[in-house]
Amino acid sequence: MENIDWKNIGFGYRKTNFNIRCWFKDGQWGPLEVSDSEHINLHMAATCLHYGQEAFEGLKAFMGEDGKVRVFRMEENARRMQSSSEGILMEKVPVDLFCDAVRLAVKENMEFVPPHGSGASLYIRPLLIGTAPEIGVRPSPEYLFIIFVMPVGPYFPEGFKPTELVIYRQFDRAAPLGTGKYKVGGNYAASLVAGKKAKEGHYSAVLYLDAREKKYIDECGPANFFAIKDNTYITPKSESILPSITNMSLMQLAEDLGLKVERRRVPVEELETFEEVGACGTAAVISPVKRIYDEDQDKEYLYGFDPGPWSTKLYHKLQDIQYGDEEDVHGWVTIIE
Ligand SMILES: *Cc1c(COP(=O)(O)O)cnc(C)c1O
């Protein structure tokens, strides 16, 4: 293995030793297979290629100071992938099979788990696709479940740095009763155009409003939204957002730290009143937001150039649990042995 500059590897595809595969055929899941190939041999009429039968997950493994590798809340990812499967009529991967595959994927690539203290981690990407040839629109009778991993650098290599979001009303990522609550590739395809426009304006992401009324905050492109005011952690309740496991964990930690927690509709105008704003997800844990620009109303909301005290506290608390620096009182981590 080449020498890796863990702090500066960023977030991108990188080949590791092995990936794990499992086929669903003839009505049942087969054994976990360990593969050293980066390619899959796929029928050109596979449903994933034509009709979007594809769901994915994202989670991380962390090297502790004690030399133990911890995976964060993988059962939640397993359950969420089952929910995505129900949403687009794919075969569900059993939770135990999912977790066994995660364990095996980490074990087979142990040397790629970045060292403690580097701020880097091992990103784990489960993927489920419909593989049978179907040109009529119907769900595939066959599926391939894959897990590959790659080391990723710290999201903020120069330290926790606030970013900017932008609101556009001419784009939606998901319909009110559509697939927004499932982690499926189609939602990402649907957000690429808006995302490109945001990047061109030097924003880190789009902050989507609810597609029905454009009155309430939904979420950021690939991350949930939260805000702090009056000792309260506030996060949107919506039918079209992806239930983030990071957000779920932050709500618990906020409560542990003595904050009130509110999951409710968040009107756009309320942005004016927040003391701290952040985006949350596996990649960054918390990405503090210093400015939100509402393009249609030419209005800006400012939250200060430094991350707020509660965001900072929550960020460190969650990371400390993930890296094993703090006691895992909620039973969130699995040690890989
Ligand atoms: C994956 C994802 C998130 C973040 O979820 P985590 O479980 O916290 O990583 C948020 N929004 C969308 C649309 C996502 O796909």
mmCIF file of C-alpha atoms and ligand atoms in Angstrom:
data_model
loop_
_atom_site.group_PDB
_atom_site.id
_atom_site.type_symbol
_atom_site.label_atom_id
_atom_site.label_comp_id
_atom_site.label_asym_id
_atom_site.label_seq_id
_atom_site.Cartn_x
_atom_site.Cartn_y
_atom_site.Cartn_z
ATOM 1 C CA MET A 1 0.000 0.000 0.000
ATOM 2 C CA GLU A 2 1.261 3.473 -0.886
ATOM 3 C CA ASN A 3 1.803 6.022 1.877
ATOM 4 C CA ILE A 4 -1.373 7.996 2.323
ATOM 5 C CA ASP A 5 -1.443 11.626 3.452
ATOM 6 C CA TRP A 6 -4.494 11.006 5.653
ATOM 7 C CA LYS A 7 -5.173 14.627 6.457
ATOM 8 C CA ASN A 8 -5.356 15.709 2.827
ATOM 9 C CA ILE A 9 -6.977 12.801 1.009
ATOM 10 C CA GLY A 10 -10.293 14.637 0.687
ATOM 11 C CA PHE A 11 -13.498 12.873 -0.316
ATOM 12 C CA GLY A 12 -13.228 10.901 -3.534
ATOM 13 C CA TYR A 13 -13.234 7.379 -4.866
ATOM 14 C CA ARG A 14 -10.122 5.458 -3.935
ATOM 15 C CA LYS A 15 -9.430 1.811 -4.551
ATOM 16 C CA THR A 16 -9.010 -0.396 -1.500
ATOM 17 C CA ASN A 17 -8.298 -4.131 -1.279
ATOM 18 C CA PHE A 18 -11.700 -5.750 -1.362
ATOM 19 C CA ASN A 19 -15.415 -5.152 -1.650
ATOM 20 C CA ILE A 20 -18.280 -7.322 -0.452
ATOM 21 C CA ARG A 21 -21.066 -8.578 -2.698
ATOM 22 C CA CYS A 22 -24.256 -10.499 -2.193
ATOM 23 C CA TRP A 23 -26.827 -11.546 -4.799
ATOM 24 C CA PHE A 24 -30.549 -11.992 -4.385
ATOM 25 C CA LYS A 25 -31.657 -14.638 -6.881
ATOM 26 C CA ASP A 26 -34.411 -17.255 -7.047
ATOM 27 C CA GLY A 27 -36.118 -15.659 -4.070
ATOM 28 C CA GLN A 28 -33.170 -15.717 -1.673
ATOM 29 C CA TRP A 29 -29.992 -13.991 -0.618
ATOM 30 C CA GLY A 30 -26.794 -15.881 -1.365
ATOM 31 C CA PRO A 31 -23.525 -15.889 0.641
ATOM 32 C CA LEU A 32 -21.337 -12.798 1.172
ATOM 33 C CA GLU A 33 -18.596 -12.792 -1.452
ATOM 34 C CA VAL A 34 -15.274 -10.987 -1.122
ATOM 35 C CA SER A 35 -14.167 -9.461 -4.417
ATOM 36 C CA ASP A 36 -11.013 -7.660 -5.505
ATOM 37 C CA SER A 37 -12.620 -6.334 -8.671
ATOM 38 C CA GLU A 38 -13.797 -2.731 -8.937
ATOM 39 C CA HIS A 39 -16.201 -3.660 -11.723
ATOM 40 C CA ILE A 40 -19.520 -5.401 -11.956
ATOM 41 C CA ASN A 41 -20.783 -7.404 -14.864
ATOM 42 C CA LEU A 42 -24.263 -6.076 -15.472
ATOM 43 C CA HIS A 43 -26.974 -6.797 -18.016
ATOM 44 C CA MET A 44 -27.579 -3.740 -20.183
ATOM 45 C CA ALA A 45 -31.331 -3.972 -19.543
ATOM 46 C CA ALA A 46 -30.936 -4.077 -15.725
ATOM 47 C CA THR A 47 -33.689 -2.099 -13.968
ATOM 48 C CA CYS A 48 -31.159 0.033 -12.053
ATOM 49 C CA LEU A 49 -29.904 1.471 -15.333
ATOM 50 C CA HIS A 50 -33.293 2.301 -16.826
ATOM 51 C CA TYR A 51 -35.837 2.808 -14.096
ATOM 52 C CA GLY A 52 -33.738 3.893 -11.175
ATOM 53 C CA GLN A 53 -33.953 0.838 -8.920
ATOM 54 C CA GLU A 54 -30.967 1.952 -6.869
ATOM 55 C CA ALA A 55 -30.525 2.879 -3.222
ATOM 56 C CA PHE A 56 -27.369 3.583 -1.269
ATOM 57 C CA GLU A 57 -26.127 4.290 2.216
ATOM 58 C CA GLY A 58 -23.174 6.105 3.753
ATOM 59 C CA LEU A 59 -21.570 5.464 7.130
ATOM 60 C CA LYS A 60 -18.129 5.588 8.671
ATOM 61 C CA ALA A 61 -15.609 3.597 10.704
ATOM 62 C CA PHE A 62 -13.192 5.353 13.054
ATOM 63 C CA MET A 63 -9.868 4.294 14.562
ATOM 64 C CA GLY A 64 -9.794 4.761 18.325
ATOM 65 C CA GLU A 65 -6.782 5.708 20.394
ATOM 66 C CA ASP A 66 -7.089 2.180 21.803
ATOM 67 C CA GLY A 67 -6.480 0.737 18.329
ATOM 68 C CA LYS A 68 -10.077 -0.460 18.038
ATOM 69 C CA VAL A 69 -12.173 0.317 14.993
ATOM 70 C CA ARG A 70 -15.679 1.631 15.655
ATOM 71 C CA VAL A 71 -18.559 1.773 13.196
ATOM 72 C CA PHE A 72 -21.266 4.319 13.957
ATOM 73 C CA ARG A 73 -24.950 3.227 14.160
ATOM 74 C CA MET A 74 -24.863 0.716 11.314
ATOM 75 C CA GLU A 75 -28.203 -0.867 12.284
ATOM 76 C CA GLU A 76 -29.828 2.495 11.564
ATOM 77 C CA ASN A 77 -28.300 2.521 8.087
ATOM 78 C CA ALA A 78 -29.501 -1.054 7.578
ATOM 79 C CA ARG A 79 -33.043 -0.053 8.536
ATOM 80 C CA ARG A 80 -32.953 3.047 6.381
ATOM 81 C CA MET A 81 -31.860 0.996 3.372
ATOM 82 C CA GLN A 82 -34.842 -1.274 4.035
ATOM 83 C CA SER A 83 -37.101 1.769 4.034
ATOM 84 C CA SER A 84 -35.562 2.942 0.727
ATOM 85 C CA SER A 85 -36.142 -0.567 -0.675
ATOM 86 C CA GLU A 86 -39.819 -0.403 0.296
ATOM 87 C CA GLY A 87 -40.030 3.005 -1.360
ATOM 88 C CA ILE A 88 -38.859 1.834 -4.775
ATOM 89 C CA LEU A 89 -39.960 -1.820 -4.584
ATOM 90 C CA MET A 90 -36.596 -3.514 -4.179
ATOM 91 C CA GLU A 91 -35.824 -6.629 -2.181
ATOM 92 C CA LYS A 92 -34.889 -5.679 1.380
ATOM 93 C CA VAL A 93 -31.441 -6.592 2.669
ATOM 94 C CA PRO A 94 -31.931 -8.211 6.099
ATOM 95 C CA VAL A 95 -30.435 -6.080 8.913
ATOM 96 C CA ASP A 96 -28.107 -8.906 10.028
ATOM 97 C CA LEU A 97 -26.865 -9.477 6.498
ATOM 98 C CA PHE A 98 -26.225 -5.744 6.105
ATOM 99 C CA CYS A 99 -24.291 -5.579 9.381
ATOM 100 C CA ASP A 100 -22.271 -8.731 8.617
ATOM 101 C CA ALA A 101 -21.330 -7.233 5.262
ATOM 102 C CA VAL A 102 -20.242 -3.957 6.902
ATOM 103 C CA ARG A 103 -18.078 -5.870 9.415
ATOM 104 C CA LEU A 104 -16.493 -7.950 6.676
ATOM 105 C CA ALA A 105 -15.880 -4.906 4.442
ATOM 106 C CA VAL A 106 -14.044 -3.137 7.281
ATOM 107 C CA LYS A 107 -12.068 -6.251 8.291
ATOM 108 C CA GLU A 108 -10.892 -6.889 4.754
ATOM 109 C CA ASN A 109 -9.626 -3.298 4.493
ATOM 110 C CA MET A 110 -8.259 -2.656 7.991
ATOM 111 C CA GLU A 111 -5.066 -1.046 6.708
ATOM 112 C CA PHE A 112 -7.184 1.682 5.102
ATOM 113 C CA VAL A 113 -8.754 2.815 8.365
ATOM 114 C CA PRO A 114 -6.982 6.147 8.973
ATOM 115 C CA PRO A 115 -5.051 6.532 12.244
ATOM 116 C CA HIS A 116 -6.552 8.132 15.332
ATOM 117 C CA GLY A 117 -5.905 11.840 15.499
ATOM 118 C CA SER A 118 -5.725 12.350 11.731
ATOM 119 C CA GLY A 119 -9.360 13.481 11.622
ATOM 120 C CA ALA A 120 -9.805 11.056 8.715
ATOM 121 C CA SER A 121 -12.080 8.006 8.694
ATOM 122 C CA LEU A 122 -13.112 5.034 6.586
ATOM 123 C CA TYR A 123 -16.204 5.818 4.525
ATOM 124 C CA ILE A 124 -18.455 2.818 3.924
ATOM 125 C CA ARG A 125 -20.741 2.833 0.886
ATOM 126 C CA PRO A 126 -23.465 0.160 0.674
ATOM 127 C CA LEU A 127 -25.303 -0.022 -2.631
ATOM 128 C CA LEU A 128 -28.367 -1.991 -3.717
ATOM 129 C CA ILE A 129 -29.377 -2.318 -7.378
ATOM 130 C CA GLY A 130 -31.970 -4.144 -9.441
ATOM 131 C CA THR A 131 -30.042 -6.303 -11.880
ATOM 132 C CA ALA A 132 -32.519 -8.344 -13.921
ATOM 133 C CA PRO A 133 -33.311 -7.329 -17.506
ATOM 134 C CA GLU A 134 -36.767 -5.717 -17.669
ATOM 135 C CA ILE A 135 -37.853 -3.361 -20.398
ATOM 136 C CA GLY A 136 -41.432 -3.230 -19.195
ATOM 137 C CA VAL A 137 -41.646 -1.079 -16.083
ATOM 138 C CA ARG A 138 -41.661 -3.512 -13.172
ATOM 139 C CA PRO A 139 -39.427 -4.313 -10.239
ATOM 140 C CA SER A 140 -36.478 -6.604 -10.803
ATOM 141 C CA PRO A 141 -36.662 -10.147 -9.393
ATOM 142 C CA GLU A 142 -32.867 -10.044 -8.849
ATOM 143 C CA TYR A 143 -30.680 -7.694 -6.839
ATOM 144 C CA LEU A 144 -27.032 -7.068 -6.107
ATOM 145 C CA PHE A 145 -25.968 -5.669 -2.747
ATOM 146 C CA ILE A 146 -22.421 -4.297 -2.653
ATOM 147 C CA ILE A 147 -20.343 -2.629 0.021
ATOM 148 C CA PHE A 148 -17.125 -0.856 -0.791
ATOM 149 C CA VAL A 149 -15.044 1.374 1.454
ATOM 150 C CA MET A 150 -12.525 4.157 1.047
ATOM 151 C CA PRO A 151 -10.518 6.319 3.426
ATOM 152 C CA VAL A 152 -11.693 9.933 3.463
ATOM 153 C CA GLY A 153 -9.987 12.964 4.914
ATOM 154 C CA PRO A 154 -11.379 15.317 7.507
ATOM 155 C CA TYR A 155 -14.216 17.367 6.012
ATOM 156 C CA PHE A 156 -12.555 20.552 7.265
ATOM 157 C CA PRO A 157 -8.789 19.966 6.935
ATOM 158 C CA GLU A 158 -8.050 23.547 8.071
ATOM 159 C CA GLY A 159 -10.515 23.308 10.953
ATOM 160 C CA PHE A 160 -14.219 23.718 11.390
ATOM 161 C CA LYS A 161 -15.179 26.324 8.770
ATOM 162 C CA PRO A 162 -18.602 27.930 8.237
ATOM 163 C CA THR A 163 -20.091 27.753 4.751
ATOM 164 C CA GLU A 164 -22.823 29.508 2.759
ATOM 165 C CA LEU A 165 -26.157 28.163 1.496
ATOM 166 C CA VAL A 166 -28.492 29.481 -1.169
ATOM 167 C CA ILE A 167 -32.280 29.284 -1.560
ATOM 168 C CA TYR A 168 -33.769 28.925 -5.067
ATOM 169 C CA ARG A 169 -37.486 28.568 -5.668
ATOM 170 C CA GLN A 170 -37.180 27.324 -9.243
ATOM 171 C CA PHE A 171 -35.839 23.890 -8.231
ATOM 172 C CA ASP A 172 -37.149 20.999 -6.147
ATOM 173 C CA ARG A 173 -35.148 17.912 -5.232
ATOM 174 C CA ALA A 174 -38.203 15.824 -4.376
ATOM 175 C CA ALA A 175 -41.991 16.021 -4.592
ATOM 176 C CA PRO A 176 -44.060 16.353 -1.397
ATOM 177 C CA LEU A 177 -45.211 12.721 -1.552
ATOM 178 C CA GLY A 178 -42.303 11.539 -3.706
ATOM 179 C CA THR A 179 -39.015 9.801 -2.921
ATOM 180 C CA GLY A 180 -37.325 12.531 -0.863
ATOM 181 C CA LYS A 181 -37.423 10.402 2.271
ATOM 182 C CA TYR A 182 -35.546 7.548 0.591
ATOM 183 C CA LYS A 183 -31.815 7.478 -0.048
ATOM 184 C CA VAL A 184 -32.042 6.819 -3.770
ATOM 185 C CA GLY A 185 -29.826 7.987 -6.605
ATOM 186 C CA GLY A 186 -32.777 9.557 -8.420
ATOM 187 C CA ASN A 187 -33.022 12.339 -5.834
ATOM 188 C CA TYR A 188 -29.386 13.157 -6.462
ATOM 189 C CA ALA A 189 -29.790 13.230 -10.246
ATOM 190 C CA ALA A 190 -32.723 15.586 -9.675
ATOM 191 C CA SER A 191 -30.545 17.950 -7.640
ATOM 192 C CA LEU A 192 -27.497 18.177 -9.920
ATOM 193 C CA VAL A 193 -28.631 21.223 -11.915
ATOM 194 C CA ALA A 194 -29.465 23.276 -8.823
ATOM 195 C CA GLY A 195 -26.261 22.051 -7.171
ATOM 196 C CA LYS A 196 -24.172 23.188 -10.137
ATOM 197 C CA LYS A 197 -25.726 26.649 -10.027
ATOM 198 C CA ALA A 198 -25.029 26.855 -6.291
ATOM 199 C CA LYS A 199 -21.380 25.794 -6.746
ATOM 200 C CA GLU A 200 -20.954 28.396 -9.477
ATOM 201 C CA GLY A 201 -22.146 31.003 -6.998
ATOM 202 C CA HIS A 202 -19.609 29.642 -4.475
ATOM 203 C CA TYR A 203 -22.275 28.262 -2.183
ATOM 204 C CA SER A 204 -21.625 24.911 -0.547
ATOM 205 C CA ALA A 205 -25.209 23.676 -1.121
ATOM 206 C CA VAL A 206 -28.788 24.547 -1.954
ATOM 207 C CA LEU A 207 -31.191 24.936 0.937
ATOM 208 C CA TYR A 208 -34.437 23.460 -0.427
ATOM 209 C CA LEU A 209 -37.863 24.705 0.578
ATOM 210 C CA ASP A 210 -40.900 22.434 0.745
ATOM 211 C CA ALA A 211 -42.010 21.728 -2.820
ATOM 212 C CA ARG A 212 -45.720 22.239 -2.173
ATOM 213 C CA GLU A 213 -45.834 25.758 -0.746
ATOM 214 C CA LYS A 214 -42.230 27.019 -0.779
ATOM 215 C CA LYS A 215 -42.861 28.294 2.724
ATOM 216 C CA TYR A 216 -40.905 25.921 4.926
ATOM 217 C CA ILE A 217 -37.310 24.737 5.134
ATOM 218 C CA ASP A 218 -36.802 21.166 3.920
ATOM 219 C CA GLU A 219 -33.110 20.270 3.854
ATOM 220 C CA CYS A 220 -29.812 20.995 2.146
ATOM 221 C CA GLY A 221 -28.872 18.999 -0.941
ATOM 222 C CA PRO A 222 -27.188 16.069 0.826
ATOM 223 C CA ALA A 223 -27.574 17.080 4.483
ATOM 224 C CA ASN A 224 -30.305 17.905 7.005
ATOM 225 C CA PHE A 225 -30.844 21.401 8.363
ATOM 226 C CA PHE A 226 -30.832 22.444 12.014
ATOM 227 C CA ALA A 227 -30.797 25.721 13.887
ATOM 228 C CA ILE A 228 -30.327 26.903 17.444
ATOM 229 C CA LYS A 229 -32.184 29.648 19.264
ATOM 230 C CA ASP A 230 -33.307 30.226 22.863
ATOM 231 C CA ASN A 231 -31.510 27.082 24.060
ATOM 232 C CA THR A 232 -33.469 25.006 21.563
ATOM 233 C CA TYR A 233 -32.298 22.692 18.772
ATOM 234 C CA ILE A 234 -34.758 23.084 15.899
ATOM 235 C CA THR A 235 -34.935 20.839 12.835
ATOM 236 C CA PRO A 236 -37.586 20.595 10.102
ATOM 237 C CA LYS A 237 -40.305 17.978 10.120
ATOM 238 C CA SER A 238 -41.180 17.143 6.531
ATOM 239 C CA GLU A 239 -42.393 14.222 4.445
ATOM 240 C CA SER A 240 -39.823 14.925 1.738
ATOM 241 C CA ILE A 241 -36.542 14.942 3.645
ATOM 242 C CA LEU A 242 -34.163 12.086 4.275
ATOM 243 C CA PRO A 243 -34.093 11.074 7.948
ATOM 244 C CA SER A 244 -30.441 11.781 8.730
ATOM 245 C CA ILE A 245 -28.847 9.511 11.327
ATOM 246 C CA THR A 246 -26.460 12.327 12.242
ATOM 247 C CA ASN A 247 -29.434 14.612 12.886
ATOM 248 C CA MET A 248 -31.146 11.918 14.958
ATOM 249 C CA SER A 249 -27.935 11.585 17.027
ATOM 250 C CA LEU A 250 -27.514 15.360 17.412
ATOM 251 C CA MET A 251 -31.098 15.658 18.671
ATOM 252 C CA GLN A 252 -30.255 13.147 21.405
ATOM 253 C CA LEU A 253 -26.969 14.863 22.281
ATOM 254 C CA ALA A 254 -28.679 18.279 22.301
ATOM 255 C CA GLU A 255 -31.108 16.907 24.857
ATOM 256 C CA ASP A 256 -28.231 15.405 26.863
ATOM 257 C CA LEU A 257 -26.567 18.843 26.892
ATOM 258 C CA GLY A 258 -29.716 20.450 28.251
ATOM 259 C CA LEU A 259 -31.171 21.951 25.069
ATOM 260 C CA LYS A 260 -34.834 21.649 24.184
ATOM 261 C CA VAL A 261 -35.402 19.821 20.913
ATOM 262 C CA GLU A 262 -38.099 20.735 18.414
ATOM 263 C CA ARG A 263 -38.842 18.826 15.227
ATOM 264 C CA ARG A 264 -41.452 20.885 13.442
ATOM 265 C CA ARG A 265 -42.167 22.923 10.349
ATOM 266 C CA VAL A 266 -39.690 25.777 10.031
ATOM 267 C CA PRO A 267 -40.991 28.801 8.076
ATOM 268 C CA VAL A 268 -38.391 30.550 5.885
ATOM 269 C CA GLU A 269 -38.894 33.852 7.739
ATOM 270 C CA GLU A 270 -37.753 32.169 10.931
ATOM 271 C CA LEU A 271 -34.206 32.163 9.479
ATOM 272 C CA GLU A 272 -34.071 35.766 10.709
ATOM 273 C CA THR A 273 -34.338 34.673 14.334
ATOM 274 C CA PHE A 274 -31.765 31.870 14.560
ATOM 275 C CA GLU A 275 -28.587 32.215 16.595
ATOM 276 C CA GLU A 276 -26.781 29.321 14.887
ATOM 277 C CA VAL A 277 -27.483 27.363 11.724
ATOM 278 C CA GLY A 278 -25.892 24.179 10.447
ATOM 279 C CA ALA A 279 -26.132 21.343 7.938
ATOM 280 C CA CYS A 280 -25.600 17.849 9.301
ATOM 281 C CA GLY A 281 -24.714 14.487 7.806
ATOM 282 C CA THR A 282 -22.165 11.673 7.944
ATOM 283 C CA ALA A 283 -19.632 13.475 5.747
ATOM 284 C CA ALA A 284 -19.102 16.569 7.904
ATOM 285 C CA VAL A 285 -21.077 15.747 11.077
ATOM 286 C CA ILE A 286 -21.874 19.483 11.288
ATOM 287 C CA SER A 287 -21.179 22.052 8.656
ATOM 288 C CA PRO A 288 -21.791 25.404 10.328
ATOM 289 C CA VAL A 289 -23.491 28.002 8.146
ATOM 290 C CA LYS A 290 -22.400 31.634 8.243
ATOM 291 C CA ARG A 291 -24.739 32.998 5.570
ATOM 292 C CA ILE A 292 -27.892 32.005 3.703
ATOM 293 C CA TYR A 293 -28.808 33.918 0.581
ATOM 294 C CA ASP A 294 -32.408 33.863 -0.617
ATOM 295 C CA GLU A 295 -31.932 34.598 -4.302
ATOM 296 C CA ASP A 296 -35.557 35.192 -5.282
ATOM 297 C CA GLN A 297 -36.109 37.699 -2.494
ATOM 298 C CA ASP A 298 -32.568 39.089 -2.622
ATOM 299 C CA LYS A 299 -32.345 38.697 1.119
ATOM 300 C CA GLU A 300 -29.463 37.468 3.218
ATOM 301 C CA TYR A 301 -29.330 35.917 6.653
ATOM 302 C CA LEU A 302 -26.062 36.171 8.563
ATOM 303 C CA TYR A 303 -24.863 33.971 11.421
ATOM 304 C CA GLY A 304 -21.343 35.169 12.133
ATOM 305 C CA PHE A 305 -18.001 34.052 10.766
ATOM 306 C CA ASP A 306 -17.149 31.634 13.547
ATOM 307 C CA PRO A 307 -19.055 28.456 14.364
ATOM 308 C CA GLY A 308 -21.523 29.007 17.200
ATOM 309 C CA PRO A 309 -20.945 27.575 20.695
ATOM 310 C CA TRP A 310 -23.692 24.932 20.546
ATOM 311 C CA SER A 311 -22.702 23.726 17.077
ATOM 312 C CA THR A 312 -19.105 23.427 18.261
ATOM 313 C CA LYS A 313 -20.115 21.540 21.400
ATOM 314 C CA LEU A 314 -22.399 19.151 19.528
ATOM 315 C CA TYR A 315 -19.785 18.535 16.847
ATOM 316 C CA HIS A 316 -17.078 17.596 19.344
ATOM 317 C CA LYS A 317 -19.433 15.500 21.435
ATOM 318 C CA LEU A 318 -20.487 13.382 18.455
ATOM 319 C CA GLN A 319 -16.953 13.037 17.073
ATOM 320 C CA ASP A 320 -15.610 12.059 20.494
ATOM 321 C CA ILE A 321 -18.149 9.229 20.677
ATOM 322 C CA GLN A 322 -17.314 8.120 17.135
ATOM 323 C CA TYR A 323 -13.565 8.046 17.802
ATOM 324 C CA GLY A 324 -14.032 6.354 21.175
ATOM 325 C CA ASP A 325 -12.706 9.367 23.111
ATOM 326 C CA GLU A 326 -15.932 9.620 25.039
ATOM 327 C CA GLU A 327 -18.081 6.905 26.568
ATOM 328 C CA ASP A 328 -20.706 5.534 24.211
ATOM 329 C CA VAL A 329 -23.620 5.880 26.628
ATOM 330 C CA HIS A 330 -26.278 5.391 23.936
ATOM 331 C CA GLY A 331 -24.788 2.203 22.491
ATOM 332 C CA TRP A 332 -24.189 3.752 19.075
ATOM 333 C CA VAL A 333 -20.865 2.207 18.129
ATOM 334 C CA THR A 334 -19.948 -1.322 17.099
ATOM 335 C CA ILE A 335 -16.367 -2.392 17.633
ATOM 336 C CA ILE A 336 -15.082 -4.451 14.707
ATOM 337 C CA GLU A 337 -13.209 -7.539 15.899
HETATM 338 C C1 LIG B 1 -27.496 10.760 3.398
HETATM 339 C C2 LIG B 1 -28.299 12.012 3.404
HETATM 340 C C3 LIG B 1 -28.350 12.867 4.523
HETATM 341 C C4 LIG B 1 -27.513 12.645 5.767
HETATM 342 O O1 LIG B 1 -27.832 11.481 6.446
HETATM 343 P P1 LIG B 1 -26.801 10.865 7.480
HETATM 344 O O2 LIG B 1 -27.404 9.582 7.877
HETATM 345 O O3 LIG B 1 -26.702 11.815 8.604
HETATM 346 O O4 LIG B 1 -25.502 10.725 6.767
HETATM 347 C C5 LIG B 1 -29.177 13.982 4.459
HETATM 348 N N1 LIG B 1 -29.913 14.252 3.352
HETATM 349 C C6 LIG B 1 -29.858 13.475 2.266
HETATM 350 C C7 LIG B 1 -30.688 13.840 1.095
HETATM 351 C C8 LIG B 1 -29.062 12.331 2.254
HETATM 352 O O5 LIG B 1 -29.025 11.557 1.158
#
